[in-house]
Coordinates of C-alpha atoms in Angstrom, one line a residue:
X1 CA 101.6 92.0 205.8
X2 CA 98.0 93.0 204.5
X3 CA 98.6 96.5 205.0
X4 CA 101.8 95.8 202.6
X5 CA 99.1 93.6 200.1
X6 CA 96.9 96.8 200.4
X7 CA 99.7 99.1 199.2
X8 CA 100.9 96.9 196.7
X9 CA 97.7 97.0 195.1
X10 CA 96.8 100.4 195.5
X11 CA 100.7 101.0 193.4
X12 CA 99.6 98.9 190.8
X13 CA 96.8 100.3 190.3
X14 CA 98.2 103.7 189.8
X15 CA 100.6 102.6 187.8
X16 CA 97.8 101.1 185.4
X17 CA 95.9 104.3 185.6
X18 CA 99.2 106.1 184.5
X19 CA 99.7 103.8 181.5
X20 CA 96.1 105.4 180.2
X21 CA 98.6 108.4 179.4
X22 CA 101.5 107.2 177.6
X23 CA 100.5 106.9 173.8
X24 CA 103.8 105.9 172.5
X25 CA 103.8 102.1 174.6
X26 CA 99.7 101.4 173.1
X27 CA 100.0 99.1 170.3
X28 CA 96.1 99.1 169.5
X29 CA 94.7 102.4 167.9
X30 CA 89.9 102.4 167.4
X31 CA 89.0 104.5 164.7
X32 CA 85.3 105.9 164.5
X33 CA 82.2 106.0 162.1
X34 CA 81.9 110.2 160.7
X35 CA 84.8 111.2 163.4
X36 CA 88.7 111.9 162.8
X37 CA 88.9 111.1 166.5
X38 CA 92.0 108.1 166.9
X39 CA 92.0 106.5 170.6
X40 CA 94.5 104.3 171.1
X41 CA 95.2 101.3 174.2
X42 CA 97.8 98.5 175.3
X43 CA 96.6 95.3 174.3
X44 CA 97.4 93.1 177.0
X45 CA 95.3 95.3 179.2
X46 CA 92.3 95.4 176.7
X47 CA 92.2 91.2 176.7
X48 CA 92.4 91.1 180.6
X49 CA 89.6 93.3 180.8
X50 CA 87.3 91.7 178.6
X51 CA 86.5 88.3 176.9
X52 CA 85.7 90.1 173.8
X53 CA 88.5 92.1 173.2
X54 CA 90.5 89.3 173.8
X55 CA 88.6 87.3 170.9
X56 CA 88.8 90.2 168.7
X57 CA 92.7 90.9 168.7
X58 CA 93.7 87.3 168.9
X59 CA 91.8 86.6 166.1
X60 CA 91.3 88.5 162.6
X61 CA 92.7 91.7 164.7
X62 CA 96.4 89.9 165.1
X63 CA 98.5 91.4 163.3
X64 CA 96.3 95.1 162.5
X65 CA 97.0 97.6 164.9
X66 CA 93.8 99.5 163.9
X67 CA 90.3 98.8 164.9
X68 CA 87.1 100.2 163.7
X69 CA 84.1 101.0 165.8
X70 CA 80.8 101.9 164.2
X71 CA 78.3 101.7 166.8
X72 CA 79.6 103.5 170.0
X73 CA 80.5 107.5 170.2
X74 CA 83.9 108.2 170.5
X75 CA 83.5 109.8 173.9
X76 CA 81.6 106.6 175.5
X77 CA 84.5 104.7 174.0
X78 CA 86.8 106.9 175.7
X79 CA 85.3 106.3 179.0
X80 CA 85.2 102.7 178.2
X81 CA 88.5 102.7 178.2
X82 CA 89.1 105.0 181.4
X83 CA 87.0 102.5 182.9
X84 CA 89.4 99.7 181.6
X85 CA 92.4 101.9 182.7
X86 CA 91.0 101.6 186.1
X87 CA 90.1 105.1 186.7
X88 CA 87.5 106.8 188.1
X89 CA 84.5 108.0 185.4
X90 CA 83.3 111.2 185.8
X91 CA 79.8 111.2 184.4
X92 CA 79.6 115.2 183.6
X93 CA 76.4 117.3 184.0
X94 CA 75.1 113.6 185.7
X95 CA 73.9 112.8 182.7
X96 CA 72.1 109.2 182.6
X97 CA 72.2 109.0 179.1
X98 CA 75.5 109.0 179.4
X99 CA 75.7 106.4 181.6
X100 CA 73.7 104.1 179.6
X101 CA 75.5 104.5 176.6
X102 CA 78.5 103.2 178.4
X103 CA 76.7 100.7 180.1
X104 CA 75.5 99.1 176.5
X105 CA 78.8 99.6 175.6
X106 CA 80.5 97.6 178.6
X107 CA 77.8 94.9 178.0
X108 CA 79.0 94.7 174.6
X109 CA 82.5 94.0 175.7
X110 CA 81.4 92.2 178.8
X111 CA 83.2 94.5 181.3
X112 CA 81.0 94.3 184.8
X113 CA 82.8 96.8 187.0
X114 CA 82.4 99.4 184.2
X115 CA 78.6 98.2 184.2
X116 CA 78.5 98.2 188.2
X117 CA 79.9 101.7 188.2
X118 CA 77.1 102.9 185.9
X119 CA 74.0 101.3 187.4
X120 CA 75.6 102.6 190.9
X121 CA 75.2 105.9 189.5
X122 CA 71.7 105.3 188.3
X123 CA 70.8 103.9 191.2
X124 CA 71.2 107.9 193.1
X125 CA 69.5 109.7 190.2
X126 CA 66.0 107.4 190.2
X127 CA 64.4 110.7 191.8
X128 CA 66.0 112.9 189.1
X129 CA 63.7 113.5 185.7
X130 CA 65.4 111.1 184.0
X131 CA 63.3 108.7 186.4
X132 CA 61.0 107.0 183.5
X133 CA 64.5 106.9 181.3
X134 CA 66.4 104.8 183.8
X135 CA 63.5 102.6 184.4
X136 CA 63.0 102.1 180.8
X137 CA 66.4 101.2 180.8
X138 CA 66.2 99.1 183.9
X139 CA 63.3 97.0 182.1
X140 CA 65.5 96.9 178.5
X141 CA 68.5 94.8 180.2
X142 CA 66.9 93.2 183.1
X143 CA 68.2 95.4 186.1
X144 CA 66.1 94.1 189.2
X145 CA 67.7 96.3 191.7
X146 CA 67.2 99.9 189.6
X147 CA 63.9 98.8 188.4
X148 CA 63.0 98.3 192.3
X149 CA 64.4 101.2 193.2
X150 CA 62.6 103.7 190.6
X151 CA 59.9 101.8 192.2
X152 CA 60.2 102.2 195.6
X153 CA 60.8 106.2 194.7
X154 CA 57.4 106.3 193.2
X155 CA 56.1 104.5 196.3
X156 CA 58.0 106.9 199.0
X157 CA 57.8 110.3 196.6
X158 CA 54.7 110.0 194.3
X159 CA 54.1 113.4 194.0
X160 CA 57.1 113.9 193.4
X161 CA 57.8 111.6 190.7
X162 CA 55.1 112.7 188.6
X163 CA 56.0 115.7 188.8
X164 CA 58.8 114.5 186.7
X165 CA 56.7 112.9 184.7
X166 CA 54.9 116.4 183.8
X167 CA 57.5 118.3 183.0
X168 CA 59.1 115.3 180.6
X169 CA 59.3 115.5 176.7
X170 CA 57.4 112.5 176.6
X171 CA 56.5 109.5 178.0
X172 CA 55.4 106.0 177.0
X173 CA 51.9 104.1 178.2
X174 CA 53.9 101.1 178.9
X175 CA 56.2 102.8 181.3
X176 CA 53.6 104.5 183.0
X177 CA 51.2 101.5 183.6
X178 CA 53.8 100.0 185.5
X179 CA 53.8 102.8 188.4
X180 CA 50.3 103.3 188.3
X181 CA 50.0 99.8 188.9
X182 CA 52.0 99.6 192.2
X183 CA 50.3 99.6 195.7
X184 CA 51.2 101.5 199.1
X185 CA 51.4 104.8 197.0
X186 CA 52.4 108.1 199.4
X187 CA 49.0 109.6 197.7
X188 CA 46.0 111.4 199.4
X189 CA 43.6 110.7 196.6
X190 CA 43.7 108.4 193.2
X191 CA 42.3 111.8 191.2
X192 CA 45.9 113.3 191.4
X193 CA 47.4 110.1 189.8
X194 CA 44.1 110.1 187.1
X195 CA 45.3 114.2 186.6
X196 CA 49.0 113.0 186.3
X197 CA 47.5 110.8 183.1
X198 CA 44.9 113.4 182.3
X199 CA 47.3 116.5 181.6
X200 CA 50.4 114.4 180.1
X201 CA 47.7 113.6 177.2
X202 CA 46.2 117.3 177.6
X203 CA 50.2 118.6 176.7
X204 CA 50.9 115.9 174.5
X205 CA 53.2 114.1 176.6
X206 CA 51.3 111.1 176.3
X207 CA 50.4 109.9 172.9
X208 CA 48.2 106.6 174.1
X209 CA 46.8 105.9 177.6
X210 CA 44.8 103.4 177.5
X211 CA 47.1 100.8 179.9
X212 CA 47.4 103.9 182.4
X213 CA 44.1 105.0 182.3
X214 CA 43.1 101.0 183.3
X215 CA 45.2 101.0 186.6
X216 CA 43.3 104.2 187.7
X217 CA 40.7 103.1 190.6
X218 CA 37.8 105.4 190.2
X219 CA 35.8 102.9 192.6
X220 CA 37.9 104.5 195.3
X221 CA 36.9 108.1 194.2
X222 CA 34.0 110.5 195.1
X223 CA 31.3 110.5 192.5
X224 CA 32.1 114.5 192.2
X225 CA 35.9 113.6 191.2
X226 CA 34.9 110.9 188.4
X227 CA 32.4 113.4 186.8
X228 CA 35.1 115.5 186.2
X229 CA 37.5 112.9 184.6
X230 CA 37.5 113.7 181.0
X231 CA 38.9 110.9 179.7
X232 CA 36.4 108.8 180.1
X233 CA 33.6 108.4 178.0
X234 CA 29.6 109.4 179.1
X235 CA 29.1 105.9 179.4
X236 CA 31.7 104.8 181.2
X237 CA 31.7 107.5 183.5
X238 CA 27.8 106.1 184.2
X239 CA 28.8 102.9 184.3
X240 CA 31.6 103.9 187.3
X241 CA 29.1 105.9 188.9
X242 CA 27.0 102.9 189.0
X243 CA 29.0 100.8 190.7
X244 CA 30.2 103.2 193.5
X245 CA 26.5 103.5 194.2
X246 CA 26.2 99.4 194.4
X247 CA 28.8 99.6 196.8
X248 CA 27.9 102.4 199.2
X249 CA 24.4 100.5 199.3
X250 CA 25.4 97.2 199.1
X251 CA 23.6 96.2 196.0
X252 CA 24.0 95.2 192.8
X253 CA 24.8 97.8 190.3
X254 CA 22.7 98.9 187.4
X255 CA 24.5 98.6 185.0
X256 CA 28.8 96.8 184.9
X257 CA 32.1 98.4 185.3
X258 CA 33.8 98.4 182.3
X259 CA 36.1 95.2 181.4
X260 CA 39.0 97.7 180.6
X261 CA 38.9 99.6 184.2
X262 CA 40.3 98.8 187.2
X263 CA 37.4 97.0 189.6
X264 CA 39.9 97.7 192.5
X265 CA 37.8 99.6 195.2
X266 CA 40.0 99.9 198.1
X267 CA 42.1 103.4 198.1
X268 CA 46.1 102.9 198.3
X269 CA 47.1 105.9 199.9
X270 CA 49.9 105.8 203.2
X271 CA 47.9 105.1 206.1
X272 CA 48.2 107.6 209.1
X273 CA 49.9 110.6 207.1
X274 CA 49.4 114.1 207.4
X275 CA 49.6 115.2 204.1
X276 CA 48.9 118.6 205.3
X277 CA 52.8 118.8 207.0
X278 CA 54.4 117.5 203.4
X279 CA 54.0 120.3 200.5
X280 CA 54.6 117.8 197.8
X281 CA 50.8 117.6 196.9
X282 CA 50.8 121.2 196.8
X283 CA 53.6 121.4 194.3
X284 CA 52.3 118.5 191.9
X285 CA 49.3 120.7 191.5
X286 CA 51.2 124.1 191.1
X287 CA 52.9 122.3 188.3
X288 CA 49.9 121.3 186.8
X289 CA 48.5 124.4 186.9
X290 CA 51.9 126.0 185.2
X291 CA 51.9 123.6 182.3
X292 CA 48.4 122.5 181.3
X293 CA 46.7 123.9 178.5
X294 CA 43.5 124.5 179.7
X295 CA 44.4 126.6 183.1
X296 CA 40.8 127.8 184.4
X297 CA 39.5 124.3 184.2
X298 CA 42.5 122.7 186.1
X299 CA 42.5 126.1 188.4
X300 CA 38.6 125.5 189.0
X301 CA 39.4 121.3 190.0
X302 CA 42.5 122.6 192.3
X303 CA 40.2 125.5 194.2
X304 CA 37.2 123.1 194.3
X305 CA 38.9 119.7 194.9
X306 CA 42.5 120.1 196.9
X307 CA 42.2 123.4 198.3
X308 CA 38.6 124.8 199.1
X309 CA 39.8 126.8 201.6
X310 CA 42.3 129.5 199.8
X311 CA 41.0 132.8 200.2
X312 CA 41.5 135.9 197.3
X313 CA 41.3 133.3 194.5
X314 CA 41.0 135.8 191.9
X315 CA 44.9 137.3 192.8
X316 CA 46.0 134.0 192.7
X317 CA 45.0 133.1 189.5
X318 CA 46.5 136.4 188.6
X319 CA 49.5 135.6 189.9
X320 CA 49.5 131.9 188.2
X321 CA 48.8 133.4 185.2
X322 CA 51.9 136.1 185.3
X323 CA 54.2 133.4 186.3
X324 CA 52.5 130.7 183.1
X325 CA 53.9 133.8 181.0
X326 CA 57.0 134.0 182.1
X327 CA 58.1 130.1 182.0
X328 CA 56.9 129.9 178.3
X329 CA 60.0 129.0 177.5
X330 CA 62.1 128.1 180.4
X331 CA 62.2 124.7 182.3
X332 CA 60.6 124.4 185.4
X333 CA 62.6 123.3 188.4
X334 CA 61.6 122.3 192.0
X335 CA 62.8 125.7 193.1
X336 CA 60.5 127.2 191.4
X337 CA 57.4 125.7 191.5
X338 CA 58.4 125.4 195.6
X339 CA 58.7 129.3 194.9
X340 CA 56.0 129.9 193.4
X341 CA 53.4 127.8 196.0
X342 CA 55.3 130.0 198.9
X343 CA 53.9 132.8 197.0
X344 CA 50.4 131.6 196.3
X345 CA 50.3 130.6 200.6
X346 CA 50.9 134.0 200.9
X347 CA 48.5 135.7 199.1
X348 CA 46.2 133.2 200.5
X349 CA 47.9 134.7 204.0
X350 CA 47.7 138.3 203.7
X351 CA 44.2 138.1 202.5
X352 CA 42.9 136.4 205.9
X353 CA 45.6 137.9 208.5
X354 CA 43.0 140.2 210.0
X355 CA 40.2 138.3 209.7
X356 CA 40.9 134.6 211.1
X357 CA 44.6 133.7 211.8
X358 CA 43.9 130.3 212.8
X359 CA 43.4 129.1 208.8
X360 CA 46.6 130.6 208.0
X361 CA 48.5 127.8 205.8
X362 CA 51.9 126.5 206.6
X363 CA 54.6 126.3 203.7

């Protein structure tokens, strides 16, 4: 018996699915803003869906069998209606934006499995570079569950995830201050998320930073790392410096930590994690170093401060610089900065085969 229920509503839903083709039985036609484009739908299945439809063409809509839209792309309307149809929506290229034009437009309509569907497929690409769209997004209509999950990405993959955020078009303070403000961060220092902030206003990524630059904890940082943070100002670079002397000595510093800084002292990296084994670090800075402006100051941080120990320096910048030329104007992809950082290892290899195996690097 449920096996025949099962059946019997598998059939029906088929046979709704197959009603999504035949035009000449629709007795409701949406017309668009700028487009020629005419879509057309049964009635009865447009007022089951949703409470609004069901308003609109019992009311003023009665007895018109033509509807205008002004406000939703005759494409996301299409889907809407695919969606209403009961069939499956293919988001092609996985585009998000794509998905959250149809999401606004099944909140509009108040449709919830074509809103589940969307923020189900959101809820995979959190990791993708669309991360700081979909959590603007998230944040805009009040989505716990995708907000906690871009979260909990930038927890598990920080590197990795801004990485995305370097290689974005832009990117706003208030979205930003929110991840640097989470703890438990898979980090080895704070500098790399005070360089994430430091080259997106360097490449003009960043237009303000003032809420980002606040949840930065330079107490947690080596005095050599916070002279070389040149976003802060002479003073309050002093005045940071002041305090991580107070507290190595236990006294009183000189002179106060700035009310807009972070007093937060203690470092949030993963406890007990061999950062060493996990090239994500690695990559983060290879990306810096392949879209930042000024390449021999962040090329002198990344020899002096991440990787002291790479030999032939001079053919890797060489080599950094060829491949700077050659993604002018291309995208960069995890491919090929993972490329390019097997390449930089191995000039770093080669150089000190003969000479001491044992500080070979592992890719």
């Amino acid at each position: 018996m449920a096996h025949q229920t099962i059946n019997n509503y598998i059939d029906l839903i088929q046979n709704i699915s197959a009603s999504f083709e035949d035009e000449n039985s629709k007795d409701v036609c949406f017309t668009f803003r700028d487009s020629s484009i005419k879509l057309k739908a049964h009635k009865f299945l447009l007022e089951t869906a949703s409470p609004v439809f069901k308003t609109m063409l019992s009311g003023n809509f009665r007895e018109k069998f033509e509807v205008k839209i002004d406000d939703i792309r005759p494409h996301i309307f299409e889907l809407l209606l695919s969606g209403i149809y009961l069939k499956e929506i293919n988001f092609k290229n996985n585009d998000v934006k794509v998905a959250a034009d149809l999401y606004n437009a099944a909140e509009k309509y108040d449709i919830q499995n074509i809103r589940d569907i969307c923020v189900r497929f959101m809820l995979k690409k959190c990791l993708s570079p669309y991360i700081n769209f979909i959590y603007n997004f998230a944040r805009v209509f009040d989505l716990e569950l995708l907000q906690d999950t871009c979260e909990n990405k930038f927890r598990d993959k920080t590197y990795a995830v801004c990485s995305e955020f370097l290689k974005t078009k832009s990117l706003k303070d208030d979205i930003l201050v929110e991840f640097l403000g989470l703890e438990d961060l898979f980090i080895k220092s704070e500098f790399d998320l005070y360089m994430t902030v430091e080259i997106l206003v360097e490449t003009k990524r960043l237009s303000s930073y003032s809420k980002s630059l606040s949840q930065i904890r330079f107490l947690s940082m080596d005095m050599q790392k916070v002279l070389s943070c040149d976003l802060l100002s002479f003073e309050e670079k002093c005045r940071v410096l002041s305090n991580i002397d107070g507290k190595r000595n236990y006294v009183e510093p000189i002179m106060q930590m700035p009310e807009h800084l972070s007093k937060e002292t203690e470092p949030r990296c993963f406890p007990n994690h061999d950062y060493d084994e996990d090239d994500s670090r690695y990559c983060f800075w290879i990306t810096i170093l392949l879209i930042c402006n000024d390449f021999d100051k962040h090329l002198s941080r990344f020899f002096h401060f991440i990787e002291p120990g790479f030999c032939n320096q001079d053919s890797i910048k060489s080599f950094l610089t060829n491949q700077r030329q050659n993604l002018a104007n291309g995208y960069l992809t995890k491919v090929t900065v993972s490329n390019i950082l097997s390449e930089v290892i191995n000039i770093h290899n080669q150089s000190i085969l003969n000479e001491n195996p044992n500080k070979r690097l592992k890719k």
